[in-house]
Tab-separated table of C-alpha atoms and ligand atoms in Angstrom:
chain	number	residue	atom	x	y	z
E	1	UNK	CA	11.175	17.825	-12.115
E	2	UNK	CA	8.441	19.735	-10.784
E	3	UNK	CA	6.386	17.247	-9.271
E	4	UNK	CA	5.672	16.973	-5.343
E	5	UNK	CA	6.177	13.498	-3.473
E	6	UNK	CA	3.978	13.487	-0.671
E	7	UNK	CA	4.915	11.665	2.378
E	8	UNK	CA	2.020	10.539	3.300
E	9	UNK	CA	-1.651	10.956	1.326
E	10	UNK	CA	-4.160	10.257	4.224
E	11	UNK	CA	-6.978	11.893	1.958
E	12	UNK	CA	-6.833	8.952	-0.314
E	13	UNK	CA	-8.186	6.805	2.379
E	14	UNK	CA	-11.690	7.517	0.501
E	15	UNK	CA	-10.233	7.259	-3.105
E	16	UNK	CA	-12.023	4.668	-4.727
E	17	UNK	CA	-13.847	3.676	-1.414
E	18	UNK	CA	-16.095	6.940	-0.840
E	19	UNK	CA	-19.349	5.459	-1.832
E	20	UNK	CA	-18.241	2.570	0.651
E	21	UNK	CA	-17.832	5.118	3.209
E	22	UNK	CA	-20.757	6.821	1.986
E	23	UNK	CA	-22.902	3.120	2.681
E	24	UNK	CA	-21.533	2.845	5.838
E	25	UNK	CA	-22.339	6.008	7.449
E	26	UNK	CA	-26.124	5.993	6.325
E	27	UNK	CA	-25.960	1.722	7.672
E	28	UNK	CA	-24.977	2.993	10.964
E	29	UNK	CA	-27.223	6.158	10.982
E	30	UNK	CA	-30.204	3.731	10.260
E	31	UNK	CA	-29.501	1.729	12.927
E	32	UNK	CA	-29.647	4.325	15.381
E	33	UNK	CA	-26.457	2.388	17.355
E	34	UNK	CA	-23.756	4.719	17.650
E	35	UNK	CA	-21.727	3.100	20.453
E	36	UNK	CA	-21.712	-0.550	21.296
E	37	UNK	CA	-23.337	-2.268	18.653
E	38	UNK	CA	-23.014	-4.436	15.901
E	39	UNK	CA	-20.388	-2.477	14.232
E	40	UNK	CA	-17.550	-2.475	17.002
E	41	UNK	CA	-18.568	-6.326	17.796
E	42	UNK	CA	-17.550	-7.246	13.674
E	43	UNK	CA	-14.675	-5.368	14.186
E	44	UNK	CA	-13.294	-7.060	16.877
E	45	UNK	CA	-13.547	-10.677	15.594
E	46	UNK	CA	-11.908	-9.446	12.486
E	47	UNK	CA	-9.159	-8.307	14.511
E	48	UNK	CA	-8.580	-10.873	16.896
E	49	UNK	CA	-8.414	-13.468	14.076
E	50	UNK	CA	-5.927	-11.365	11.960
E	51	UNK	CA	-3.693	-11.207	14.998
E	52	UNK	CA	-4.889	-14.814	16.242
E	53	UNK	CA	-5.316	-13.638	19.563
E	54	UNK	CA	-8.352	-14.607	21.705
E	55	UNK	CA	-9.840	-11.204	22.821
E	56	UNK	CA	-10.033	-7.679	21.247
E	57	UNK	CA	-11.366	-4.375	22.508
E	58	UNK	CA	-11.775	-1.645	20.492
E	59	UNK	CA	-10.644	1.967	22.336
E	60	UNK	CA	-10.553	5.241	21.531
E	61	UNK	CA	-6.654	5.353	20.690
E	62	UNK	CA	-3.461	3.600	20.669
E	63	UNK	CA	-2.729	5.423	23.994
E	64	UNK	CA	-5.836	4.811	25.617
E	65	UNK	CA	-5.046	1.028	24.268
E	66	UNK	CA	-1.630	1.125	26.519
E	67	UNK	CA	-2.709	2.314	29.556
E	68	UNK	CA	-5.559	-0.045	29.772
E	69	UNK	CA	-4.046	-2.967	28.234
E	70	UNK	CA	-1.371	-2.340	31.492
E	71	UNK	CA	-4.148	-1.602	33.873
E	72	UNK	CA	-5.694	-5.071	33.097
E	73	UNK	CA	-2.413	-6.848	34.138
E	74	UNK	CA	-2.348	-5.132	37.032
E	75	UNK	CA	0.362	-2.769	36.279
E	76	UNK	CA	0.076	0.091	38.365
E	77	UNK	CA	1.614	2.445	41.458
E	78	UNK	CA	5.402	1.020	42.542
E	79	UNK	CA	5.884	-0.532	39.534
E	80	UNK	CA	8.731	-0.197	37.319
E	81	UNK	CA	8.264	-0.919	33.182
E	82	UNK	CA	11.215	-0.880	31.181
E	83	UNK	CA	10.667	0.257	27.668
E	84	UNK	CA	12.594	2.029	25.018
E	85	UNK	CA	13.401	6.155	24.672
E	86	UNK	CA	13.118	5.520	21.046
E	87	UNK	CA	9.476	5.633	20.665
E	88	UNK	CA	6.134	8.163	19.864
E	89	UNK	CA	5.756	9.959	22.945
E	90	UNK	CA	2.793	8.063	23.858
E	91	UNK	CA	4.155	4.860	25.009
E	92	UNK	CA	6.347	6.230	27.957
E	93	UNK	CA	3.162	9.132	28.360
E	94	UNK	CA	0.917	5.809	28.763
E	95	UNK	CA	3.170	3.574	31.202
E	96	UNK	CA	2.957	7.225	33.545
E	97	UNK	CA	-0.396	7.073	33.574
E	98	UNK	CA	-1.156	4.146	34.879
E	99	UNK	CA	0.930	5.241	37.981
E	100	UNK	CA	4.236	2.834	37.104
E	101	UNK	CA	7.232	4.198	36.712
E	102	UNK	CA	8.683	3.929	33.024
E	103	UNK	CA	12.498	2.857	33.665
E	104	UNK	CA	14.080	3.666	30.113
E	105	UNK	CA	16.744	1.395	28.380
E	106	UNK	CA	18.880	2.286	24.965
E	107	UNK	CA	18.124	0.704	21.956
E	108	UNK	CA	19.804	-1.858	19.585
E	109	UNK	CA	22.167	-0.292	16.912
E	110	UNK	CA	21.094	-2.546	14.158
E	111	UNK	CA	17.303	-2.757	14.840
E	112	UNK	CA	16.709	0.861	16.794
E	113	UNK	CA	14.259	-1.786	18.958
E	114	UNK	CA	15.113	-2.221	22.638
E	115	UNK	CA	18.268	-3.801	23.307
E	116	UNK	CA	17.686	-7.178	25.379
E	117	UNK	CA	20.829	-7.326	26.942
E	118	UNK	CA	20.218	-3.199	27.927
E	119	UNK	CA	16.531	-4.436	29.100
E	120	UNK	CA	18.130	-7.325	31.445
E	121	UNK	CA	20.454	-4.744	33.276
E	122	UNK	CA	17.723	-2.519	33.974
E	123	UNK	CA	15.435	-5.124	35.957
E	124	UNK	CA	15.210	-4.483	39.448
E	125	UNK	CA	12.656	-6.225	41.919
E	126	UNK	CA	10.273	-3.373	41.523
E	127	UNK	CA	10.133	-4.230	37.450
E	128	UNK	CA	6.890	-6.090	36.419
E	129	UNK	CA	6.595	-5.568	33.064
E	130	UNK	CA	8.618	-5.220	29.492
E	131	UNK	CA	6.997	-2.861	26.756
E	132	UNK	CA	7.973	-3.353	23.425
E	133	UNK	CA	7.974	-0.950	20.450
E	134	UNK	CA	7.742	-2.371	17.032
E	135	UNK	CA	9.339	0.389	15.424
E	136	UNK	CA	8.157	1.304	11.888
E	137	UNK	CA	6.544	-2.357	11.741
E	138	UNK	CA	10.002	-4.156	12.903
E	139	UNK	CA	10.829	-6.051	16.051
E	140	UNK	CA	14.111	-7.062	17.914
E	141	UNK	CA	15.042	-10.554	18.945
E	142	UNK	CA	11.405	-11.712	20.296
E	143	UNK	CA	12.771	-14.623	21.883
E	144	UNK	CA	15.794	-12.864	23.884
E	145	UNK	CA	12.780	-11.174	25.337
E	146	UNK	CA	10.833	-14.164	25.749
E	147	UNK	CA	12.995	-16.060	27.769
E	148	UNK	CA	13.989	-12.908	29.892
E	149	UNK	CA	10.511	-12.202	30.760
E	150	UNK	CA	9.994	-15.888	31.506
E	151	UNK	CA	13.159	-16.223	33.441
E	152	UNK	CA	12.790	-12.903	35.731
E	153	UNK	CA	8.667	-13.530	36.100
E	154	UNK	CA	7.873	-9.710	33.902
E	155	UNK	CA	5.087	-9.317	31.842
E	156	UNK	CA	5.708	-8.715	28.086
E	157	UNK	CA	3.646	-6.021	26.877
E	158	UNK	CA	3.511	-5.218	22.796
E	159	UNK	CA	3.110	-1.358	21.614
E	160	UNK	CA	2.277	-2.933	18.136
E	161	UNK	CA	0.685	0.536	17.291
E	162	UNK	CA	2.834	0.490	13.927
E	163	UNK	CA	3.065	-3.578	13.538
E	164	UNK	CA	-0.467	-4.719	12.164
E	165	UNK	CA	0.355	-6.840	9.598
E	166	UNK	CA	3.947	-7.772	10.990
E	167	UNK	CA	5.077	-11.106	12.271
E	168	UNK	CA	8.144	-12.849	14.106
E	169	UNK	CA	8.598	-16.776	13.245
E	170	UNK	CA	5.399	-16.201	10.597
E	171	UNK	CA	3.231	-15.862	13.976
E	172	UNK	CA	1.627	-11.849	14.010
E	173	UNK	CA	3.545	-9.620	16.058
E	174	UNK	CA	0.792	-8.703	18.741
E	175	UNK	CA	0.042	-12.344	19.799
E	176	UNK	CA	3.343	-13.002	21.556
E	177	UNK	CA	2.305	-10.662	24.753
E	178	UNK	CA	0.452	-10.925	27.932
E	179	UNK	CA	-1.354	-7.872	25.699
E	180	UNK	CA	-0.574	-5.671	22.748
E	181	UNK	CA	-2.350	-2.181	21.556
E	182	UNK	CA	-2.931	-1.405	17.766
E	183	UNK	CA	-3.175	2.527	16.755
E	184	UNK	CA	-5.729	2.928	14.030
E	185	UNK	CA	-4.489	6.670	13.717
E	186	UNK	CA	-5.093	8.348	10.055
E	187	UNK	CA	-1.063	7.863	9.253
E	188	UNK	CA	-1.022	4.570	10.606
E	189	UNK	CA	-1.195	1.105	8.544
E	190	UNK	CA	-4.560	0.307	9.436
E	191	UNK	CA	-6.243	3.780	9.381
E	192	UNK	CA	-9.507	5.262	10.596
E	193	UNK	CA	-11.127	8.445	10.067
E	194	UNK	CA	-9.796	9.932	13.317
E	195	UNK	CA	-8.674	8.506	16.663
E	196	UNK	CA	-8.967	5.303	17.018
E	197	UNK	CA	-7.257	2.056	18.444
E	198	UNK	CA	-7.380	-1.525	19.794
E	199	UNK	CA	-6.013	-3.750	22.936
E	200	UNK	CA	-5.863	-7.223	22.687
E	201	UNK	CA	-4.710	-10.173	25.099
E	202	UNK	CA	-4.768	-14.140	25.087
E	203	UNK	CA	-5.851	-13.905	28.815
E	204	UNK	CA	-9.338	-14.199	29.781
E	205	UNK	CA	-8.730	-12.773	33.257
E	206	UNK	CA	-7.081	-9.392	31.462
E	207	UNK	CA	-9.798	-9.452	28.733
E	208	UNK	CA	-12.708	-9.506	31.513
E	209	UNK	CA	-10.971	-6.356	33.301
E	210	UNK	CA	-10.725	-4.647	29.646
E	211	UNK	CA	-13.927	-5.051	28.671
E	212	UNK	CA	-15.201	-3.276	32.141
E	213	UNK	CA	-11.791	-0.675	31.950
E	214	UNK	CA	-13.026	1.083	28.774
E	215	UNK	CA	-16.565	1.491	29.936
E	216	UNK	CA	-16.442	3.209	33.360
E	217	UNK	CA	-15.329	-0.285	35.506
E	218	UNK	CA	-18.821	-1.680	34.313
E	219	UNK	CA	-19.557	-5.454	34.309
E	220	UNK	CA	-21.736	-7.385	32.748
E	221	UNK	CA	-24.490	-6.951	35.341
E	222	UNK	CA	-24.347	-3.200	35.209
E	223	UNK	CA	-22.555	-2.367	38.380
E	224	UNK	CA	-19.431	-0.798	38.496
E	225	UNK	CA	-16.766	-2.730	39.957
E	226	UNK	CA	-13.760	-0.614	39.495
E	227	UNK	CA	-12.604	2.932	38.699
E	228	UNK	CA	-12.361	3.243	34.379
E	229	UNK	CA	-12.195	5.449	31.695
E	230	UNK	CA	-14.411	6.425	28.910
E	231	UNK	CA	-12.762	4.794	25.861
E	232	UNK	CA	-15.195	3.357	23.656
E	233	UNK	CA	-14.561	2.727	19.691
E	234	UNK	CA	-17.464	4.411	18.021
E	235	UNK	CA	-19.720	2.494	15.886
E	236	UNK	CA	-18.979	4.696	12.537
E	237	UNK	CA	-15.090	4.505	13.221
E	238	UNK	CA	-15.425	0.402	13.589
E	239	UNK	CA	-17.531	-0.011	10.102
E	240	UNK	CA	-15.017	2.151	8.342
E	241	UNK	CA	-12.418	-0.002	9.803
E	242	UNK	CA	-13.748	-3.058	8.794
E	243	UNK	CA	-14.278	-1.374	5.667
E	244	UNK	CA	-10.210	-1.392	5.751
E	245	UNK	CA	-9.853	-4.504	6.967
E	246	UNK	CA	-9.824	-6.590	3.641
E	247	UNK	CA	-7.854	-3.872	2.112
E	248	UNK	CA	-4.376	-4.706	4.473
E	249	UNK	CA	-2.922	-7.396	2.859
E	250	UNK	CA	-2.831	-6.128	-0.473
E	251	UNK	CA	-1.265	-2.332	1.144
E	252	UNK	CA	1.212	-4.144	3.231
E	253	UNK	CA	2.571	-6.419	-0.161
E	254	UNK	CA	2.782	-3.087	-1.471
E	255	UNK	CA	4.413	-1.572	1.374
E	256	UNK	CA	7.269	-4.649	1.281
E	257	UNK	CA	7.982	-4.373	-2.332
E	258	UNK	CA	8.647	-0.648	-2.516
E	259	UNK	CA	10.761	-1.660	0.341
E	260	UNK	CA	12.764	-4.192	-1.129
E	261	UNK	CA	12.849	-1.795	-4.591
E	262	UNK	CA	14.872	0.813	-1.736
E	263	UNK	CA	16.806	-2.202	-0.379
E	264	UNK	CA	17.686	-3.210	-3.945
E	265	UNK	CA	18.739	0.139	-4.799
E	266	UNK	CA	20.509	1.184	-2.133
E	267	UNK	CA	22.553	-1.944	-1.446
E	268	UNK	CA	26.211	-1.382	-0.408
E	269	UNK	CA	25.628	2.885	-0.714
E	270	UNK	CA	23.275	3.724	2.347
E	271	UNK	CA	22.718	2.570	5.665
E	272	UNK	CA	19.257	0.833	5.591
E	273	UNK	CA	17.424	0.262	8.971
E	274	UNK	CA	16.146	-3.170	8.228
E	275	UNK	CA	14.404	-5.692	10.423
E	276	UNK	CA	15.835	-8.237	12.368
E	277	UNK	CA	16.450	-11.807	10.832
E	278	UNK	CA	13.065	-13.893	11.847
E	279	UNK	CA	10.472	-10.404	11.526
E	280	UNK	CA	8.604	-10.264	7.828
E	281	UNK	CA	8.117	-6.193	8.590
E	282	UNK	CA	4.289	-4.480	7.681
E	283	UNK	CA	6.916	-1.648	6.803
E	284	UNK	CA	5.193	1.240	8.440
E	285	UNK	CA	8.028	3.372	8.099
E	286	UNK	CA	11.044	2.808	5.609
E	287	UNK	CA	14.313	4.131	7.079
E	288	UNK	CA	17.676	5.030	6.314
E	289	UNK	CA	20.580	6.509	8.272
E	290	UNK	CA	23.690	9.124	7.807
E	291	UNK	CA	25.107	11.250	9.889
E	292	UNK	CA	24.633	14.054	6.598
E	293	UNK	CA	20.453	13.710	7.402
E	294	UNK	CA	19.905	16.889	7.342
E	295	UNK	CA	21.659	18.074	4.762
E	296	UNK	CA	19.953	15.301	2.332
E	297	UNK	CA	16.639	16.317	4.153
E	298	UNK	CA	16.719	19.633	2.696
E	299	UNK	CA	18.410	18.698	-0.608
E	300	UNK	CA	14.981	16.649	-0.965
E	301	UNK	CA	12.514	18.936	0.080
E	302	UNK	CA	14.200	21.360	-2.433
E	303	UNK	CA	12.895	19.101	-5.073
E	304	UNK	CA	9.744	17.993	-3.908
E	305	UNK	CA	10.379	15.187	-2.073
E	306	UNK	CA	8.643	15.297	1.154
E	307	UNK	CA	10.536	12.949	4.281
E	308	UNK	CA	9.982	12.455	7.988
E	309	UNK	CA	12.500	11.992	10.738
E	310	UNK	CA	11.002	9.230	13.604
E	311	UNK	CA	12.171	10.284	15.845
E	312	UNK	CA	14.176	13.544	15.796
E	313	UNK	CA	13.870	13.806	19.496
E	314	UNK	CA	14.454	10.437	21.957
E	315	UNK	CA	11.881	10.624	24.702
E	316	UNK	CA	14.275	10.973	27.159
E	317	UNK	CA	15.727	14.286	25.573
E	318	UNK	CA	12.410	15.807	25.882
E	319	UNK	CA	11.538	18.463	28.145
E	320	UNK	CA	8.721	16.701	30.326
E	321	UNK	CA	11.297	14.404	31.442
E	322	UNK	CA	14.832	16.007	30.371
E	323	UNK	CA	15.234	16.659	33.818
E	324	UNK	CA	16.375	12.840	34.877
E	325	UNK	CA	19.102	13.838	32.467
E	326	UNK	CA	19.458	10.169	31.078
E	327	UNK	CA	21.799	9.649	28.281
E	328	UNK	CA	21.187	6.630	25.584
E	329	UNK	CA	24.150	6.923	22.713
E	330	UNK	CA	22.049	4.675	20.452
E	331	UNK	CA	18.882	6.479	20.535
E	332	UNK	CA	20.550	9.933	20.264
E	333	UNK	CA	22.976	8.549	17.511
E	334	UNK	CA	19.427	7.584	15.794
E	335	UNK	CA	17.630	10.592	16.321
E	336	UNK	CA	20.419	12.374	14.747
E	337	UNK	CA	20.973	10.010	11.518
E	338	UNK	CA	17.512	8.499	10.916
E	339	UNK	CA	15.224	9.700	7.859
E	340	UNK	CA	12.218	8.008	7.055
E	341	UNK	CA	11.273	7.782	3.432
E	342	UNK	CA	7.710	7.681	1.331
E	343	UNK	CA	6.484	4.100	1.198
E	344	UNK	CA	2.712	4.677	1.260
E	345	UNK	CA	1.304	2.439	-0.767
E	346	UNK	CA	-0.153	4.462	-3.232
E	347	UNK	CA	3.574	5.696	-4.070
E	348	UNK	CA	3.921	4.797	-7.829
E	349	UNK	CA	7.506	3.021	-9.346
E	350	UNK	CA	7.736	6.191	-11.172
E	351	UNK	CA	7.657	8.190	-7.868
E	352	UNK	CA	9.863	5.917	-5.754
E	353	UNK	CA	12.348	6.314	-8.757
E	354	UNK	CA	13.280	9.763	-8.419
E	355	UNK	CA	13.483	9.120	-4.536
E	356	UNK	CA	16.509	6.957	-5.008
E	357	UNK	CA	17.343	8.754	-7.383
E	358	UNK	CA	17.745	11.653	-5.244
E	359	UNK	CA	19.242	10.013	-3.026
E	360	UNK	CA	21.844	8.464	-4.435
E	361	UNK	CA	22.539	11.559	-6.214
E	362	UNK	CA	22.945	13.346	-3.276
E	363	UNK	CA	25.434	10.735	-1.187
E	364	UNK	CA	27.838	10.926	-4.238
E	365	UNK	CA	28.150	14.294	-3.941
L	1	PLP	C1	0.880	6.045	17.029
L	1	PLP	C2	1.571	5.436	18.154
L	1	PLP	C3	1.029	5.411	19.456
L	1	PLP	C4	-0.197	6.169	19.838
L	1	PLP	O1	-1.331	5.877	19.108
L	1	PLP	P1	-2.521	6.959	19.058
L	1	PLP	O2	-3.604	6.223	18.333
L	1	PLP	O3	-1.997	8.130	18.287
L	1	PLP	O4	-2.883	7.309	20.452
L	1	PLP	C5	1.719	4.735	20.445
L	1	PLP	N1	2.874	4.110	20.200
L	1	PLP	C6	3.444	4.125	18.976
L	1	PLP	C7	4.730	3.395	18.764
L	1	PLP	C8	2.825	4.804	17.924
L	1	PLP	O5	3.401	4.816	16.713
């Protein structure tokens, strides 16, 4: 077999949709709105009903969506936010930001999501907030966390940068927070032609402070009430999202049956990350574990089969903040086993085939 299995194919964003694209650009160049206009407006209703949350606001990225989605609850200086070291960078990066402290906790073996009972030893009177990490579309127990925020007065927070399409209970993941970001990065589920991302909240209070956060502390008057940021969504990134939009549910049933093609195949052989009971996974990622990663990495790649470790590296392992020298066995043990295989979903039967294939070729060995 000769043939190459791309991980991911982010240039086929425009297959079949370039005259689309093509329409949109020259809509938006007519209108001569580039930033704040009709565009960004459509895209947020569409949005906030898919998630069936109250308020969206497009930002520049899934980071910028964190650290203002925090800022508007208030989170800042002498806070503590407990989140998990098995997670992009960016979430721990984006808790910094806003001055709080991010107080790390391991993760659950069987999800790789924050463990709750890990979470409700590391509260301490300075904690105000919980941020969550759907990882590769999945969640943990959402109701552990529920009550624990409830019961200790913390705000839940949702990183639901890889979740957009997910839900717990059949409710969307991303409406169970005080607020939740969305990352509409190229590789993500949801993708734009760039950087791109969203923050949305139930609260009217938070939404009020977003809407001025993301455009300099601005309100509605024109005077600036508060320090901000610059973090608009561009009017050409919000048409080609909504351009997207209607595309989701079809790539995410896609998504869930070459998942459940893996599970099917791979039942009682290799260690599947899957989901917790309650959580219908948008199955961002697709994961598997074994302590031989590597070597089945390579043996892959040797025959054209392109994989991705998230993450090979636990946050807390890297060098900006190796230094605490924290230890998490679940998030190391993770880092060390997990490989992520192709589920894009323009991967063909034929394709995911010789993945298992390959795989199971290789763990009999
Ligand atoms: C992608 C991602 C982010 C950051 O989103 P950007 O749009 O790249 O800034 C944050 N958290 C998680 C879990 C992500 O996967």
């Amino acid at each position: 077999m000769s043939s190459r299995i791309p991980f991911y194919d982010v240039a086929r964003i425009a297959d079949g949709r370039a005259d689309d694209r093509c329409a949109d650009l020259r809509r938006v160049l007519a209108s001569g709105r580039f930033v704040f206009g009709p565009e960004l407006a459509g895209f947020e209703r569409e949005l906030a009903r898919l998630v069936g949350v109250e308020h969206a606001f497009g930002v520049k990225s899934g980071t910028d969506a964190i650290i203002l989605g925090l800022e508007a609850l208030g989170i800042g200086p002498g806070d503590e936010v407990i989140t998990t070291p098995f997670t992009y960078i960016a979430t721990v990066e984006a808790i910094v930001r806003t001055g709080a402290v991010p107080v790390l906790a391991d993760v659950a073996p069987a999800t790789l999501c924050l463990d709750p009972d890990a979470c409700a030893a590391a509260v301490t009177p300075r904690t105000r907030a919980v941020v969550l990490v759907h990882l590769f579309g999945h969640c943990g127990n959402l109701d552990r966390f529920l009550a624990l925020c409830r019961e200790r007065d913390l705000l839940l927070f949702e990183d639901a940068a890889q979740a957009l399409g997910s839900t717990w209970q059949d409710r969307p993941l991303g409406s169970f927070g005080a607020a939740a970001s969305f990352s509409f990065y190229p590789t993500k589920n949801l993708a734009a032609l760039g950087d791109a991302g969203a923050v949305v909240t139930p609260n009217p209070a938070a939404a009020e402070r977003l809407a001025q956060l993301r455009r300099h502390g601005r309100d509605d008057s024109g005077r600036h009430v508060r320090w901000g940021w610059n973090s608009r969504l561009d009017e050409i990134q919000a048409a080609f999202l909504r351009r997207a939009l209607p595309g989701l549910a079809a790539d995410t049933a896609r998504r869930r049956a070459l998942a459940a093609r893996y599970d099917a195949a791979f039942d009682g052989v290799v260690t599947v990350l899957q989901p917790a009971p309650g959580c219908d996974s948008c199955r961002h990622q697709y994961a598997i574990l074994t302590p031989e990663r590597d070597r089945l990495r390579a043996f892959l790649a040797e025959r054209g089969v392109e994989t991705a470790c998230y993450y090979p590296t636990p946050v807390h392992r890297e060098p900006v903040l190796a230094r605490a020298g924290l230890t998490f066995r679940n998030a190391e043990r993770a880092a060390r086993e997990i490989l992520n295989l192709p589920i894009r979903p323009s991967l063909a039967d034929t394709e995911q085939d010789l993945v298992i294939e390959l795989v199971l070729e290789s763990v009999r060995e």
